[in-house]
PDB file of C-alpha atoms in Angstrom:
ATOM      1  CA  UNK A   1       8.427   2.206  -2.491  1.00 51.00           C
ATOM      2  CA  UNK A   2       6.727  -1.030  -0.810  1.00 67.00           C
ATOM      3  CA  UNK A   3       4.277  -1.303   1.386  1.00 70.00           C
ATOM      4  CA  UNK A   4       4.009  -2.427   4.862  1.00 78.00           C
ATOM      5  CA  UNK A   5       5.496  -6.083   5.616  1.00 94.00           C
ATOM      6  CA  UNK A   6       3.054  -8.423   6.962  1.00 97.00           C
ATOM      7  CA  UNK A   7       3.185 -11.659   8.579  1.00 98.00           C
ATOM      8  CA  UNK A   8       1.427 -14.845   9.440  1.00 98.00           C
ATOM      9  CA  UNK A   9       1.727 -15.436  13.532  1.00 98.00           C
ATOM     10  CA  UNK A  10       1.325 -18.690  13.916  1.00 98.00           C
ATOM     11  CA  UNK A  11       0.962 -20.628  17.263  1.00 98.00           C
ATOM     12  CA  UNK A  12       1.335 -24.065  18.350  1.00 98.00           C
ATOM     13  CA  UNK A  13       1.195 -26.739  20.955  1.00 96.00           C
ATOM     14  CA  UNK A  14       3.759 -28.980  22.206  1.00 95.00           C
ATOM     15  CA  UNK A  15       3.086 -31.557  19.773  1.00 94.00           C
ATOM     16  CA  UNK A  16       3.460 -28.604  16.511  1.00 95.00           C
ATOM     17  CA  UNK A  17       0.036 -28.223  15.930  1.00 97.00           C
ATOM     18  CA  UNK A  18      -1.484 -24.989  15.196  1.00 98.00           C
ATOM     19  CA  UNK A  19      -3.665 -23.400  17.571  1.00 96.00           C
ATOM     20  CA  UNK A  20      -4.090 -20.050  16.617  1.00 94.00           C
ATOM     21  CA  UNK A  21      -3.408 -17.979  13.497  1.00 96.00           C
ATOM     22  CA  UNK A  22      -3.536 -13.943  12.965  1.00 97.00           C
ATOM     23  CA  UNK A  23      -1.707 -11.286  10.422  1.00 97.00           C
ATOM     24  CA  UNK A  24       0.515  -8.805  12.680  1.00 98.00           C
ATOM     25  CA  UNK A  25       2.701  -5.840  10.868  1.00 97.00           C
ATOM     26  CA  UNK A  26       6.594  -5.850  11.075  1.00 96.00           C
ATOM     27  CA  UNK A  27       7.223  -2.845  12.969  1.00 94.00           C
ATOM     28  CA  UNK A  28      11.471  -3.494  13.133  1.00 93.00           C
ATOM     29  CA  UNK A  29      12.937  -6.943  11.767  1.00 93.00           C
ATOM     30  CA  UNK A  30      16.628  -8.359  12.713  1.00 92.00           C
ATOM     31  CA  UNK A  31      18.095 -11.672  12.415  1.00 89.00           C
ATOM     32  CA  UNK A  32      16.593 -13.143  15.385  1.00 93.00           C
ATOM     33  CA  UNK A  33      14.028 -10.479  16.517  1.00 94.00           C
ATOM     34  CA  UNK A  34      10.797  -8.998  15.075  1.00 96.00           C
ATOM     35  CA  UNK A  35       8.539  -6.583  16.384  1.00 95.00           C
ATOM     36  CA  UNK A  36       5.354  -6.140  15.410  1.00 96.00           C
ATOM     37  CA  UNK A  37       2.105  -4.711  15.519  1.00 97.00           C
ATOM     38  CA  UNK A  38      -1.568  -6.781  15.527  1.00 98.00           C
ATOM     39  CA  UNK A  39      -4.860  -6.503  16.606  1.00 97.00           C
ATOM     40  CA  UNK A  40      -6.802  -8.450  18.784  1.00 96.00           C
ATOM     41  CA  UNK A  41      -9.638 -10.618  16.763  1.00 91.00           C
ATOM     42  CA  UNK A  42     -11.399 -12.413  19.333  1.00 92.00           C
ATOM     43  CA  UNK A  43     -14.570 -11.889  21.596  1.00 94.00           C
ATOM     44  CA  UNK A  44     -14.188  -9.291  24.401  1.00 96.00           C
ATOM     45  CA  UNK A  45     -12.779 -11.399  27.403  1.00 95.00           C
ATOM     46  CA  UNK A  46     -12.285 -11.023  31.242  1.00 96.00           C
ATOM     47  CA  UNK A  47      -9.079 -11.616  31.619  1.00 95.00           C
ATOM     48  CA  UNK A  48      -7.633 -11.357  35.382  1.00 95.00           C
ATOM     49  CA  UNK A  49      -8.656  -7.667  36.246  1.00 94.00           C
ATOM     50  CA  UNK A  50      -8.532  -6.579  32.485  1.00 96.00           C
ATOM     51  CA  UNK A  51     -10.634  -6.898  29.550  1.00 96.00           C
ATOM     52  CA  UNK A  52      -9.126  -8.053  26.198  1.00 97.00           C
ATOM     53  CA  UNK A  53     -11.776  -6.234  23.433  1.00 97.00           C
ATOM     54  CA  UNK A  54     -11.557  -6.768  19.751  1.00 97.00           C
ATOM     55  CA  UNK A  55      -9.132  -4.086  18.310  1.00 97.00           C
ATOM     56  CA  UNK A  56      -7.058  -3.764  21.361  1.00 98.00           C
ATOM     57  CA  UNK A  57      -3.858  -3.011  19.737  1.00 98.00           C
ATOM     58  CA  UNK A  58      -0.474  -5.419  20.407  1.00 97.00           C
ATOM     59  CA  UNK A  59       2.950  -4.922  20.257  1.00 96.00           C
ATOM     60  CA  UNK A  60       4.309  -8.048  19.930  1.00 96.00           C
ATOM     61  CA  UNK A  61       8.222  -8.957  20.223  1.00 95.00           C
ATOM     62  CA  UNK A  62       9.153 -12.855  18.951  1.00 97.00           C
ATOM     63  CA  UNK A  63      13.276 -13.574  19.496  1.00 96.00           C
ATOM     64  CA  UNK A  64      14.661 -17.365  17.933  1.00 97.00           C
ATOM     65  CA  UNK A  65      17.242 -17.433  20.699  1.00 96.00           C
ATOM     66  CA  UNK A  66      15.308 -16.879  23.676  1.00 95.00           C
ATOM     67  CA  UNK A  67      12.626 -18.960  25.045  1.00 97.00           C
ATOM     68  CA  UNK A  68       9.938 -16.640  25.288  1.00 96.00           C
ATOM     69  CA  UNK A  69       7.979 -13.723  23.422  1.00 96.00           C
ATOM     70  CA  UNK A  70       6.461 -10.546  24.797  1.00 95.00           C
ATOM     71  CA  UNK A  71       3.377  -8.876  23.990  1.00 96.00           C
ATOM     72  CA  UNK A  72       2.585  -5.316  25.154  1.00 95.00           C
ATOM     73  CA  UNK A  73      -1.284  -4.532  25.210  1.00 96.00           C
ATOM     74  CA  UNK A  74      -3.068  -0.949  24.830  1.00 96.00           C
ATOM     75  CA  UNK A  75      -6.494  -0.309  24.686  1.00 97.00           C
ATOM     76  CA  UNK A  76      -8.401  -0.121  21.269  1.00 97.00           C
ATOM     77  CA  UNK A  77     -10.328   3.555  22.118  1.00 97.00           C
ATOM     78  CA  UNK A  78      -7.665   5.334  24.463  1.00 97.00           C
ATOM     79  CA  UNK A  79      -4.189   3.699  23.292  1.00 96.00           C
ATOM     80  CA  UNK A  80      -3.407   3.611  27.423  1.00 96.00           C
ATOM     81  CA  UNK A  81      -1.504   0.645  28.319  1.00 95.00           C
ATOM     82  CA  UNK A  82      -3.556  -2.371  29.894  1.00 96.00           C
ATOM     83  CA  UNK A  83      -0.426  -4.329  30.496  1.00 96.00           C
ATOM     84  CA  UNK A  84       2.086  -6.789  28.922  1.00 95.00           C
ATOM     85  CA  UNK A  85       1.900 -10.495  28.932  1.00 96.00           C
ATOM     86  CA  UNK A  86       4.526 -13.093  28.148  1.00 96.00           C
ATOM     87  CA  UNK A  87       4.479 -16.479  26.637  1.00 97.00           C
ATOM     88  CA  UNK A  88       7.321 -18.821  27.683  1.00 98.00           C
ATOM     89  CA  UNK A  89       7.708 -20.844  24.600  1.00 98.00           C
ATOM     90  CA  UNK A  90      10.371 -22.448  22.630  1.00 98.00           C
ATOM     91  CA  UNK A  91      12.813 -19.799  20.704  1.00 98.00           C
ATOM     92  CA  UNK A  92      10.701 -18.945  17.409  1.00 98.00           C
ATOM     93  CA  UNK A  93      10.750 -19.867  14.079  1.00 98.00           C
ATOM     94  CA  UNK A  94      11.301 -16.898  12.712  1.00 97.00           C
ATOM     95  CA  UNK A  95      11.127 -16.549   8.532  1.00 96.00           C
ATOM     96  CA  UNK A  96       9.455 -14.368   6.007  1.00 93.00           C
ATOM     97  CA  UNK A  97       6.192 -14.869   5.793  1.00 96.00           C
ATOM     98  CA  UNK A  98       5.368 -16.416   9.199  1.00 97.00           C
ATOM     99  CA  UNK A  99       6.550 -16.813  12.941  1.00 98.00           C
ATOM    100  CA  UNK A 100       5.740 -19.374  15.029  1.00 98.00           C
ATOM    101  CA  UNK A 101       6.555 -20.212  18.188  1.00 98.00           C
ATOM    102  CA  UNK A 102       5.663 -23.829  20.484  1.00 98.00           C
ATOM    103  CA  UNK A 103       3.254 -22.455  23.691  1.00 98.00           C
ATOM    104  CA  UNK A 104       4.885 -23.908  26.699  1.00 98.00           C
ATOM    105  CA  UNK A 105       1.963 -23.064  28.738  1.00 97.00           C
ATOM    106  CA  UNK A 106       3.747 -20.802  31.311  1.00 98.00           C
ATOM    107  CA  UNK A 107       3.242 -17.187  31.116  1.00 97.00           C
ATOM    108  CA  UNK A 108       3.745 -13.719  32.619  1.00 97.00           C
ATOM    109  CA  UNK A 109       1.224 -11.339  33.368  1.00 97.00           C
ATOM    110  CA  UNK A 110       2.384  -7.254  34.037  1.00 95.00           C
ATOM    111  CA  UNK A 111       0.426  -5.065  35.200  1.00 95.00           C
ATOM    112  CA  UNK A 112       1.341  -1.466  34.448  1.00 93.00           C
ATOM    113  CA  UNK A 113       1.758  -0.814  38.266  1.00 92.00           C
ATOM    114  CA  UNK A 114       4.569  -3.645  38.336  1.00 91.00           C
ATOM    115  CA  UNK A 115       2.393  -6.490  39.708  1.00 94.00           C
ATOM    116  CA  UNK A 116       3.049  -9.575  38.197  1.00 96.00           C
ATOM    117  CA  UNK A 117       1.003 -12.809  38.253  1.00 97.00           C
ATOM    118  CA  UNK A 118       1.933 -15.971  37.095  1.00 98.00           C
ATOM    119  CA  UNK A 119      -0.080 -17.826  35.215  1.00 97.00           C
ATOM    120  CA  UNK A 120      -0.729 -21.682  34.065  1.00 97.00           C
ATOM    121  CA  UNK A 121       1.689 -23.103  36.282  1.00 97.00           C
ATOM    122  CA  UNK A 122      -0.382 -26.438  36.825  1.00 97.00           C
ATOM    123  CA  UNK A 123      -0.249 -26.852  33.012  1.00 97.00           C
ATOM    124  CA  UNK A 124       3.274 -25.961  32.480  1.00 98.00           C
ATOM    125  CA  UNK A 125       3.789 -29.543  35.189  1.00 97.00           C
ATOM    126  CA  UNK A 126       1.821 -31.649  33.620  1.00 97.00           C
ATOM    127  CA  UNK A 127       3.840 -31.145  30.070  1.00 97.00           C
ATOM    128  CA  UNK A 128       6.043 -34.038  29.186  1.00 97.00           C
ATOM    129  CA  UNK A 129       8.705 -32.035  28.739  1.00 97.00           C
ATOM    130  CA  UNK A 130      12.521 -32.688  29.017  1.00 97.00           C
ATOM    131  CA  UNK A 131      14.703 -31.792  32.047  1.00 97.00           C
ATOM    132  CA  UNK A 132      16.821 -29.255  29.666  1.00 97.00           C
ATOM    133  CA  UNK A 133      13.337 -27.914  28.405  1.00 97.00           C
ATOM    134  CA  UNK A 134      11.730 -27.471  31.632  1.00 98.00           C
ATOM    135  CA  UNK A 135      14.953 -25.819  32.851  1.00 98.00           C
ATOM    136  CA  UNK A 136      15.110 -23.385  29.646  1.00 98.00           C
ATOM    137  CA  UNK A 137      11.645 -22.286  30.091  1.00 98.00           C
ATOM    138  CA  UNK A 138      11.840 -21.971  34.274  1.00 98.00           C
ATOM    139  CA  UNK A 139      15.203 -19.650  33.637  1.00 98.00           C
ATOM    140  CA  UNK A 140      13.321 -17.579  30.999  1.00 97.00           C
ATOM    141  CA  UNK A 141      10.130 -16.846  33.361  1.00 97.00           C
ATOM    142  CA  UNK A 142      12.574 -15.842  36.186  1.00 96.00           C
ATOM    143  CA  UNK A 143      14.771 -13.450  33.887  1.00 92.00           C
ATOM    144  CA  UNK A 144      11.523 -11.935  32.861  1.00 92.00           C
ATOM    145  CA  UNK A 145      10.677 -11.754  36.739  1.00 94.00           C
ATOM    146  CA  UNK A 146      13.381 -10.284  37.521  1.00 91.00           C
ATOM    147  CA  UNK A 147      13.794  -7.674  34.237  1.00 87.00           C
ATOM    148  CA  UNK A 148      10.164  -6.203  35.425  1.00 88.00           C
ATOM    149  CA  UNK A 149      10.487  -6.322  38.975  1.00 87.00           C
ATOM    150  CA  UNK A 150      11.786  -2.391  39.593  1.00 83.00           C
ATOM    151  CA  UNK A 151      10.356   0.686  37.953  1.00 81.00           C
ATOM    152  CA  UNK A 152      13.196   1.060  35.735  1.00 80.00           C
ATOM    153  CA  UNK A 153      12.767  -2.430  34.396  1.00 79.00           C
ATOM    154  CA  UNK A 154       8.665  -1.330  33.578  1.00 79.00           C
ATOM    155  CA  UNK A 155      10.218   1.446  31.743  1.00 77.00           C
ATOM    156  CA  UNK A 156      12.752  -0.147  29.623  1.00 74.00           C
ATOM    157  CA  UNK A 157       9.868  -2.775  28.576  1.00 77.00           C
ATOM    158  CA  UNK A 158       7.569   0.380  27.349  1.00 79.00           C
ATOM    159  CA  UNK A 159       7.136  -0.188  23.702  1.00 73.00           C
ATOM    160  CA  UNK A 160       9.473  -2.815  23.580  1.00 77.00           C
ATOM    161  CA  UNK A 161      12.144  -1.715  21.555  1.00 69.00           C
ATOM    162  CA  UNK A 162      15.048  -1.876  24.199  1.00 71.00           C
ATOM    163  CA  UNK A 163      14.613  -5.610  23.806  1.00 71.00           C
ATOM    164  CA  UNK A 164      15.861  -5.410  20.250  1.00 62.00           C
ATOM    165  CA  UNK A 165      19.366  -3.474  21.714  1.00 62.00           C
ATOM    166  CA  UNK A 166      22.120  -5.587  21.477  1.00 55.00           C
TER     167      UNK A 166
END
């Protein structure tokens, strides 16, 4: 019997450099999707109406055919929810010991009530990006939007597995 399988997140900025690195657990694995479970490692942070503490726990879901990734946050001490927030990136690079993923700057904030803020949109226009690129990320922000915009939507997000259905 083998132990847990761990992996190297790994993310980047537009030009491929790393800007952040942290160990998460593979929770399920398929060709193009992973979901897995990590820990945040940073200083407690305000973070618009929430507060990110070390230890809050992640889901995390990374896909190399779509142009985003989803993380689903719960609180370190109660497990409750806090909310889920979404990276619009370029489809990950998905292998065995690492995934990492290009930060578009554009991302998706869910509260657990269904409110949604989007956030970094200033950044997202300033990057030199291509048409086709801007496009690809744009279309996977508003299929996001509109995937979490009813109750049943929140509900199919919770834990994030039905985003690993075919």
């Amino acid at each position: 019997m083998t132990g847990p399988e761990w992996v190297w997140v790994i993310k980047k900025d537009l030009h491929g450099r790393e800007v952040w690195r942290y160990r998460g657990r593979v929770l399920e694995r398929q060709p193009q999707r992973v979901l897995l479970e990590a820990f945040f490692d940073r200083a407690e942070m305000p973070f618009f109406g929430l507060v990110l503490r070390p230890g809050d726990r992640f889901l995390e879901a990374y896909f190399g055919d779509r142009w985003y990734n989803i993380f689903e946050i719960h609180d370190r001490d109660t497990d409750a929810l806090k909310a889920w927030y979404a990276n619009i990136t370029r489809p990950a690079e998905i292998g065995t010991e690492t995934i990492a993923y290009v930060d578009l700057a554009l991302d998706l904030l869910i509260y657990p009530d269904g409110q949604q803020k989007v956030l970094d949109e200033e950044e997202f226009a300033a990057l030199p990006l291509s048409q086709e690129e801007r496009l690809q990320a744009l279309a996977a922000l508003g299929e996001l939007q509109t995937h979490t915009a009813s109750p049943q939507g929140l509900a199919l997000l919770s834990g994030l597995r039905s985003l690993f259905r075919p």
